[in-house]
mmCIF file of C-alpha atoms in Angstrom:
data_model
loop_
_atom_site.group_PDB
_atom_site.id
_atom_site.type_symbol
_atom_site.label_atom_id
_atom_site.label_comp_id
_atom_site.label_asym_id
_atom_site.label_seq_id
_atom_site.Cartn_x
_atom_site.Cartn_y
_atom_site.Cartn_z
ATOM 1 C CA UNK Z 1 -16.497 -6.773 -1.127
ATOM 2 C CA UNK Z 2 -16.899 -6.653 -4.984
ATOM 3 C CA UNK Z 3 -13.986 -7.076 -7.171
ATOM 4 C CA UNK Z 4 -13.263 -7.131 -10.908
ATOM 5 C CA UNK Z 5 -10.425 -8.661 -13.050
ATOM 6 C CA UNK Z 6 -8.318 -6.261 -15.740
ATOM 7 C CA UNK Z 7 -5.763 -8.546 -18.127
ATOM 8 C CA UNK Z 8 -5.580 -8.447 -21.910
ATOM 9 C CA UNK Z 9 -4.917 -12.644 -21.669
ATOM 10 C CA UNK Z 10 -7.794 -15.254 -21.221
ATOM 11 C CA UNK Z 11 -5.704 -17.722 -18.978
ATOM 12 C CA UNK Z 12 -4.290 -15.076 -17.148
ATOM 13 C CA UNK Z 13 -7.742 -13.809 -16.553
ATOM 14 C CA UNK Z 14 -9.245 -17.712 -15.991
ATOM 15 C CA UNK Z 15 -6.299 -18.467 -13.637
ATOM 16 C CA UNK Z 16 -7.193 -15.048 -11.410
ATOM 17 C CA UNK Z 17 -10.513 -15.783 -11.023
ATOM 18 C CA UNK Z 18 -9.856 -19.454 -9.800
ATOM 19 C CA UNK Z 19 -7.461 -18.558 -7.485
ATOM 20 C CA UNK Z 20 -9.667 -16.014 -5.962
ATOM 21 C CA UNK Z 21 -12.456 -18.045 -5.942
ATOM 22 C CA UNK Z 22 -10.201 -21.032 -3.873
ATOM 23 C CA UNK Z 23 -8.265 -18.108 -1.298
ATOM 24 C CA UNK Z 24 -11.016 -15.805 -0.473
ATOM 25 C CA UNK Z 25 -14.924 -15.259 -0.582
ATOM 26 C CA UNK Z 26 -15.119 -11.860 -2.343
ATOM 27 C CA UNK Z 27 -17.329 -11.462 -5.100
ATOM 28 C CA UNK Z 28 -16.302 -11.244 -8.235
ATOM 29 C CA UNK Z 29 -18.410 -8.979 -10.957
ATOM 30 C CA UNK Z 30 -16.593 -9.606 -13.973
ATOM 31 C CA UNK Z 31 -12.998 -9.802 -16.168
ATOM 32 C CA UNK Z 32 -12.149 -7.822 -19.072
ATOM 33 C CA UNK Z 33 -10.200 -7.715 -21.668
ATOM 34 C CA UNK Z 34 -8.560 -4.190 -22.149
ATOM 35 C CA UNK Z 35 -8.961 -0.528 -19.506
ATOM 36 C CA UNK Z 36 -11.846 0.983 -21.650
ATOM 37 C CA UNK Z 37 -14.189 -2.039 -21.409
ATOM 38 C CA UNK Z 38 -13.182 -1.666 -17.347
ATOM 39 C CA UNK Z 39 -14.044 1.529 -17.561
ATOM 40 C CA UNK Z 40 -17.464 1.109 -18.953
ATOM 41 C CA UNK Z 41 -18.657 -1.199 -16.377
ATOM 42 C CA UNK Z 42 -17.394 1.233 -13.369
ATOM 43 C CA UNK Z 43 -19.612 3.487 -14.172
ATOM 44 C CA UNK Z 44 -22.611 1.636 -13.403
ATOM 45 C CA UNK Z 45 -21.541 -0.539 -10.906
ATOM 46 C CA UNK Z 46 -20.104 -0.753 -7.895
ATOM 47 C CA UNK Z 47 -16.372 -2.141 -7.541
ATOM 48 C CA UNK Z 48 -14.212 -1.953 -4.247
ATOM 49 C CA UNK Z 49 -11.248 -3.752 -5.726
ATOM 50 C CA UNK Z 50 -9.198 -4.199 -9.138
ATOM 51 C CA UNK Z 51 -6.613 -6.825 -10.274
ATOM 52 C CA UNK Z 52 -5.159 -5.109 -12.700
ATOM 53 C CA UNK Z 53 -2.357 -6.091 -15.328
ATOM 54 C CA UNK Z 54 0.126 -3.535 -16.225
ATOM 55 C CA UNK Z 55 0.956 -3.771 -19.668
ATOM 56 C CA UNK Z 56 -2.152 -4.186 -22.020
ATOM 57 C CA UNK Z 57 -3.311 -2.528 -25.269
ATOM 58 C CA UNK Z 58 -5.149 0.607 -25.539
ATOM 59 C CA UNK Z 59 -4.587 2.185 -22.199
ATOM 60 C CA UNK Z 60 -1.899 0.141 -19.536
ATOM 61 C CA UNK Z 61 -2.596 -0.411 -16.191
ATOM 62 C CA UNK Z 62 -0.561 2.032 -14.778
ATOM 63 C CA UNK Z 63 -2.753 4.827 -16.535
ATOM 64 C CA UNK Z 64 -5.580 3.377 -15.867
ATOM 65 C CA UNK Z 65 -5.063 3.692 -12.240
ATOM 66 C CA UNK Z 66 -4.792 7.383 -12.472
ATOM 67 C CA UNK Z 67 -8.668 6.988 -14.103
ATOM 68 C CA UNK Z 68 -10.007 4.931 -11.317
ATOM 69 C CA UNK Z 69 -11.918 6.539 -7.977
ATOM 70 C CA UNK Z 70 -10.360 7.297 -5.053
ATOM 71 C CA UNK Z 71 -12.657 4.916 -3.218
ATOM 72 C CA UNK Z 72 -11.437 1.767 -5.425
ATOM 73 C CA UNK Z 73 -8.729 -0.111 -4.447
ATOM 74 C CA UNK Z 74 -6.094 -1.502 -7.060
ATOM 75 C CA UNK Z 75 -3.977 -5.132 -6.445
ATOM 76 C CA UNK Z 76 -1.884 -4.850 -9.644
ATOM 77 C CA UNK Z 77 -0.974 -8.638 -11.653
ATOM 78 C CA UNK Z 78 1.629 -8.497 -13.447
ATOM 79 C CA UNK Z 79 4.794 -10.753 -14.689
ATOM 80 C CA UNK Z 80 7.310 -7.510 -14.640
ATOM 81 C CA UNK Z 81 8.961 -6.563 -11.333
ATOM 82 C CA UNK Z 82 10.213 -3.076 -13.111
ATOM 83 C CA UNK Z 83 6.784 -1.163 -12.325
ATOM 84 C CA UNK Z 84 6.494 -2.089 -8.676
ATOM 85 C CA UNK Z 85 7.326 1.513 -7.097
ATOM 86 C CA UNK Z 86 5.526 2.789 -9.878
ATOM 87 C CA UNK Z 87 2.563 0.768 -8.770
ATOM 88 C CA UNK Z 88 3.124 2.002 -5.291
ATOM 89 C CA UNK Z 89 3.337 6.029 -6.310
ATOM 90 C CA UNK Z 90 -0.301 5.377 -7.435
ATOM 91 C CA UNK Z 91 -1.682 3.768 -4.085
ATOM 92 C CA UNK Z 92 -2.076 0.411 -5.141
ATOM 93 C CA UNK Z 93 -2.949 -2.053 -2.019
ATOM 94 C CA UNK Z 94 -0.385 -4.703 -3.683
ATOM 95 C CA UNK Z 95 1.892 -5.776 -6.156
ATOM 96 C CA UNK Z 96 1.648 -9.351 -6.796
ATOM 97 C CA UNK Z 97 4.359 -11.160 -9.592
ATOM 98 C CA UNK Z 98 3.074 -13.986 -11.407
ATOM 99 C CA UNK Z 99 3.390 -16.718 -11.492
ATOM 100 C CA UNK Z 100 0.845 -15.648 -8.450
ATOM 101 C CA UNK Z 101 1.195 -17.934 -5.566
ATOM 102 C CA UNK Z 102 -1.807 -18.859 -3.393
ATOM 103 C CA UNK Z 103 -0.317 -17.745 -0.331
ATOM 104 C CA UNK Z 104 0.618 -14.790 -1.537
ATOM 105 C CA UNK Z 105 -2.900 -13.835 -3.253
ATOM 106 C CA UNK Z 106 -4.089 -14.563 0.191
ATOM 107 C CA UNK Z 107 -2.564 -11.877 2.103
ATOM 108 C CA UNK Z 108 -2.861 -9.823 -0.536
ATOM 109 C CA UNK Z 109 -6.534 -9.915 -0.335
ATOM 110 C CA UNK Z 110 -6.814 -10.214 3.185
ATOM 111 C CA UNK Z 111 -4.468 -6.561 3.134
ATOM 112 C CA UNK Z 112 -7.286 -5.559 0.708
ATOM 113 C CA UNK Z 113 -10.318 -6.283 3.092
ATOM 114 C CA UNK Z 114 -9.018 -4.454 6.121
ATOM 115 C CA UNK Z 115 -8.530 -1.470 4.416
ATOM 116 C CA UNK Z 116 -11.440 -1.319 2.577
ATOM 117 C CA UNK Z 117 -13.421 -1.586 6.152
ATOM 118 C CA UNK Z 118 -10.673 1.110 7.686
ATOM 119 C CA UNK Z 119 -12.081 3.495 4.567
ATOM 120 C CA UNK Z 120 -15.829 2.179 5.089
ATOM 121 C CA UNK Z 121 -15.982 3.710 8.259
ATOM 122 C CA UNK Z 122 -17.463 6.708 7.114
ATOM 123 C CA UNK Z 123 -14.965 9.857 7.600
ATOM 124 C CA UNK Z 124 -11.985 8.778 9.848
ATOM 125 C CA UNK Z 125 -12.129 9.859 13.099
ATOM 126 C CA UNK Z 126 -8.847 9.477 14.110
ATOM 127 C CA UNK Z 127 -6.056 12.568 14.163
ATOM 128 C CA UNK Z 128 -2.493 13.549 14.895
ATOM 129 C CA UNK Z 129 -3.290 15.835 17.740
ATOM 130 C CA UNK Z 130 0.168 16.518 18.938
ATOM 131 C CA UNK Z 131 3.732 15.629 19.502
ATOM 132 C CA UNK Z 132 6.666 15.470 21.562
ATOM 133 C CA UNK Z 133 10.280 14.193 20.847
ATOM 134 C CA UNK Z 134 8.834 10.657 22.517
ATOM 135 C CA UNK Z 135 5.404 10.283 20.904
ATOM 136 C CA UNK Z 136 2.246 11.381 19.290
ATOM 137 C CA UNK Z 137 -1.443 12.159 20.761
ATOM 138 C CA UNK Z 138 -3.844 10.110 18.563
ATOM 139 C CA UNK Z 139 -7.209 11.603 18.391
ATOM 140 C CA UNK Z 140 -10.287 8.835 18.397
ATOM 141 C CA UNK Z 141 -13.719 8.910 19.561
ATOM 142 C CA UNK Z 142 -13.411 11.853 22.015
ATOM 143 C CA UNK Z 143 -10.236 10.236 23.625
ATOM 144 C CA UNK Z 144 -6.523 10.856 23.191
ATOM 145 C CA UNK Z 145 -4.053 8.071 22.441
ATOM 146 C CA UNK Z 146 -0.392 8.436 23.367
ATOM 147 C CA UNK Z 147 1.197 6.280 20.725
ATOM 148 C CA UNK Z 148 4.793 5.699 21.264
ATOM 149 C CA UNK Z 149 7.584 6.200 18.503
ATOM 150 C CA UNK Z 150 8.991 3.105 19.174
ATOM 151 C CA UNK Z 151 5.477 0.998 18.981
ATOM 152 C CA UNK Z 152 5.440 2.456 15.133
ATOM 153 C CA UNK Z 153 6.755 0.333 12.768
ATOM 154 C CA UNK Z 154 6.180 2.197 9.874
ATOM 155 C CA UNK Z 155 3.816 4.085 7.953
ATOM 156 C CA UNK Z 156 1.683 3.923 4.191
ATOM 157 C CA UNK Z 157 0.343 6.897 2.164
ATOM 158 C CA UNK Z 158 -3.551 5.470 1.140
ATOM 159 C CA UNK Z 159 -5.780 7.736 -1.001
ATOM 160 C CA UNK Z 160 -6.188 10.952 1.328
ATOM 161 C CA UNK Z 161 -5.294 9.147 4.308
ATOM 162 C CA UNK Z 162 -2.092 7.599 5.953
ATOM 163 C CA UNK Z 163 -2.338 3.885 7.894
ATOM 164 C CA UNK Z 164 0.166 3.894 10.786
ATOM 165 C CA UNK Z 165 1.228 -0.005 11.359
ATOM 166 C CA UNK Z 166 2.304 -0.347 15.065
ATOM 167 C CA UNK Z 167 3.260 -3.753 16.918
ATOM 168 C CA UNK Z 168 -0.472 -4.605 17.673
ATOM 169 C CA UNK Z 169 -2.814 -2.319 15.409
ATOM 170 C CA UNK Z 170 -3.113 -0.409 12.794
ATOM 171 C CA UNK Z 171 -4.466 3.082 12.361
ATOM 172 C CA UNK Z 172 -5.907 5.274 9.874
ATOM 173 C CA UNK Z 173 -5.584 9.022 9.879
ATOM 174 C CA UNK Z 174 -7.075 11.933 7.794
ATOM 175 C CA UNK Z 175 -3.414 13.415 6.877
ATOM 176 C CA UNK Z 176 -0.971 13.287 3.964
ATOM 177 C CA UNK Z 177 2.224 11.116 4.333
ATOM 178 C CA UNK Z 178 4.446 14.349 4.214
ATOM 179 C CA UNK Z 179 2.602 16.291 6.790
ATOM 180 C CA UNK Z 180 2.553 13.338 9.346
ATOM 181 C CA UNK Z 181 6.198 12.504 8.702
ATOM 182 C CA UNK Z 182 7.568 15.981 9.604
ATOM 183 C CA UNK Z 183 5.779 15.668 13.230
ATOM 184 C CA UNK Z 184 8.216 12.365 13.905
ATOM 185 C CA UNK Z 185 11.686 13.030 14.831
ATOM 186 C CA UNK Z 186 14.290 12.937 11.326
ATOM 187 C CA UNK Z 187 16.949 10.397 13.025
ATOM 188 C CA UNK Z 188 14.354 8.148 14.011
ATOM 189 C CA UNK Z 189 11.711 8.106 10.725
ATOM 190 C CA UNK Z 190 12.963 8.439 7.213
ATOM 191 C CA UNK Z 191 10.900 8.345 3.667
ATOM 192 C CA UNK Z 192 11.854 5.932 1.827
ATOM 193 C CA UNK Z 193 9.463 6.489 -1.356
ATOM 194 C CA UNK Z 194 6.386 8.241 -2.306
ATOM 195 C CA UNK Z 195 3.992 6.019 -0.370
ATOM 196 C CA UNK Z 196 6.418 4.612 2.808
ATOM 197 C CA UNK Z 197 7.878 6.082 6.203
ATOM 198 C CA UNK Z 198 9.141 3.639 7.790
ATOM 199 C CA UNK Z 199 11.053 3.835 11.612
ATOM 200 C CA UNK Z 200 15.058 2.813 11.311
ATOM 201 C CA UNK Z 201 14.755 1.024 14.814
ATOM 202 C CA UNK Z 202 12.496 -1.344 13.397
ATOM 203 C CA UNK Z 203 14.453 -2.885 10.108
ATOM 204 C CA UNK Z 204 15.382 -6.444 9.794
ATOM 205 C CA UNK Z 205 17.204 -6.223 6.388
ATOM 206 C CA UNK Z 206 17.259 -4.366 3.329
ATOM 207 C CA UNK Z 207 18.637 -4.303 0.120
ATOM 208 C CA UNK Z 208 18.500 -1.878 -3.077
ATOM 209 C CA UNK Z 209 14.686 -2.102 -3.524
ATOM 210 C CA UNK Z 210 13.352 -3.545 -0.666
ATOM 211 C CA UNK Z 211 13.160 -3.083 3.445
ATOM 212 C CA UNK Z 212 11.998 -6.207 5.392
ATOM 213 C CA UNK Z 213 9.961 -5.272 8.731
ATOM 214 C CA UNK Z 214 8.655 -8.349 10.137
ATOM 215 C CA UNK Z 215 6.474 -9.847 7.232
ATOM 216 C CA UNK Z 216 5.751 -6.266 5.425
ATOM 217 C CA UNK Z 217 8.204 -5.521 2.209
ATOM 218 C CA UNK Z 218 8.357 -1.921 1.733
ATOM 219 C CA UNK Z 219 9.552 -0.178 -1.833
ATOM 220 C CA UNK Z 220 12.699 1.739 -1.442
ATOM 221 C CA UNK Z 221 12.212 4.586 -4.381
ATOM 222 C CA UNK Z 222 15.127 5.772 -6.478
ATOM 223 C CA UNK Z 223 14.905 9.018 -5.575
ATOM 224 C CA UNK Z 224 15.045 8.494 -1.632
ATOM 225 C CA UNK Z 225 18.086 5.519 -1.428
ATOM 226 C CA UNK Z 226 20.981 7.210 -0.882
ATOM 227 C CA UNK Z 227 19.446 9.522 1.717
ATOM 228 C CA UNK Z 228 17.927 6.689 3.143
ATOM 229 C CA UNK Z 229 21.500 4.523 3.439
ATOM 230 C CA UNK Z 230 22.933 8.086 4.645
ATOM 231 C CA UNK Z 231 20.578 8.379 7.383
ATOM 232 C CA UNK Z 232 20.324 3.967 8.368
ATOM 233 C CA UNK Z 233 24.772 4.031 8.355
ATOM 234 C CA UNK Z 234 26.156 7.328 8.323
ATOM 235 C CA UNK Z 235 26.989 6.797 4.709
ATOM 236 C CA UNK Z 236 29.100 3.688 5.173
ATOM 237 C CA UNK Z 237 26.965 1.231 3.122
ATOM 238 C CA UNK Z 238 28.157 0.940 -1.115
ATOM 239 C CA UNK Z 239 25.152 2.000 -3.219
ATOM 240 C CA UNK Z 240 26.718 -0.127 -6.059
ATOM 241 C CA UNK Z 241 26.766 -3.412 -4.246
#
């Protein structure tokens, strides 16, 4: 897996590359200085992942994104927490804070890898076949899958596809988030931002930005909250607090 660095700072850019180089064994093509120079090199080479600042001269990272293939992932670097659901609305893999932590670089990555092989695959075989007010028929390699409502734990808009995380596997479909979320049953699933549906059952905690299920932290969007507190408490929970 190839991989290039994006930041507009030297030691920000020095620091990336050693912590990759000490987390992970992807290969790293280059670092740059600014979007265009980024640019430049994408054209004649191959890159499956980005680490991309956000806020750099000539073109930010955020725009940038919208520039990039589908087939290129994006892990965005950056030290403000304000553009995180932006980050999100344009499919990035990750959103990592720095000061970046090891640990968290790590999964980050490792997040990185398996979907990169999920969308190596060739075109994905697996589809939403059918449903029933209990569960959905998966479609994969000739067989149908009955996959449970309460074995989904949520599930991620990527590129032209949509990865369903269950309890013990995840799964890639060719469908858009809002077509697969109006097959699963309204008090059970709710959309919590652009990218996310996530299943109510399964939440550990919460709060105005953020659902925790298990290890995953999803984005809770502006724009969905107060449907999404209506539909977890009936309405009872304070926006404000």
């Amino acid at each position: 897996m190839n991989c290039i660095i994006v930041d507009d700072e030297p030691l920000a850019r020095a620091e990336m590359q050693s912590l990759i180089l000490e987390v992970s064994k992807i290969n790293i093509l280059g670092s740059f200085s600014n979007a265009p120079a980024a640019l430049e090199f994408l054209k004649t080479n191959a890159v499956d992942l980005i680490f991309l600042d956000i806020e750099m001269p000539l073109v930010n990272g955020l725009e940038f994104a919208k520039m990039l293939p589908k087939d290129c992932l994006i892990i965005f670097t950056t030290a403000y927490s304000q553009y995180a659901l932006k980050s999100y609305e344009l499919d990035a893999i990750d959103y990592l804070l720095k000061p970046i932590e090891k640990p968290r670089l790590e999964k980050a990555i490792e997040k990185a890898i398996l979907y990169h092989q999920l969308l190596s695959q060739g075109t994905v075989k697996n589809t939403v076949e059918s449903n029933t007010k209990e569960f959905l028929f998966i479609k994969a390699d000739r067989r149908f899958y009955k996959l449970n409502f309460d074995e989904i734990k949520f599930i991620e808009g990527l590129k032209d596809y949509v990865v369903i995380h269950t309890k013990t596997q995840k799964l890639i479909t060719a469908m858009n988030l809002k077509t697969i979320h109006q097959k699963l049953p309204a008090e059970i699933f709710s959309r919590v931002s652009k990218s996310f549906v996530v299943n109510l059952n399964g939440i550990d905690s919460f709060d105005n930005h953020t659902i925790y299920i298990d290890e995953s932290e999803i984005p809770l969007g502006e724009v969905y909250r107060s449907d999404f507190f209506a539909a977890y408490s009936g309405g009872s929970l304070n926006l404000d607090v």
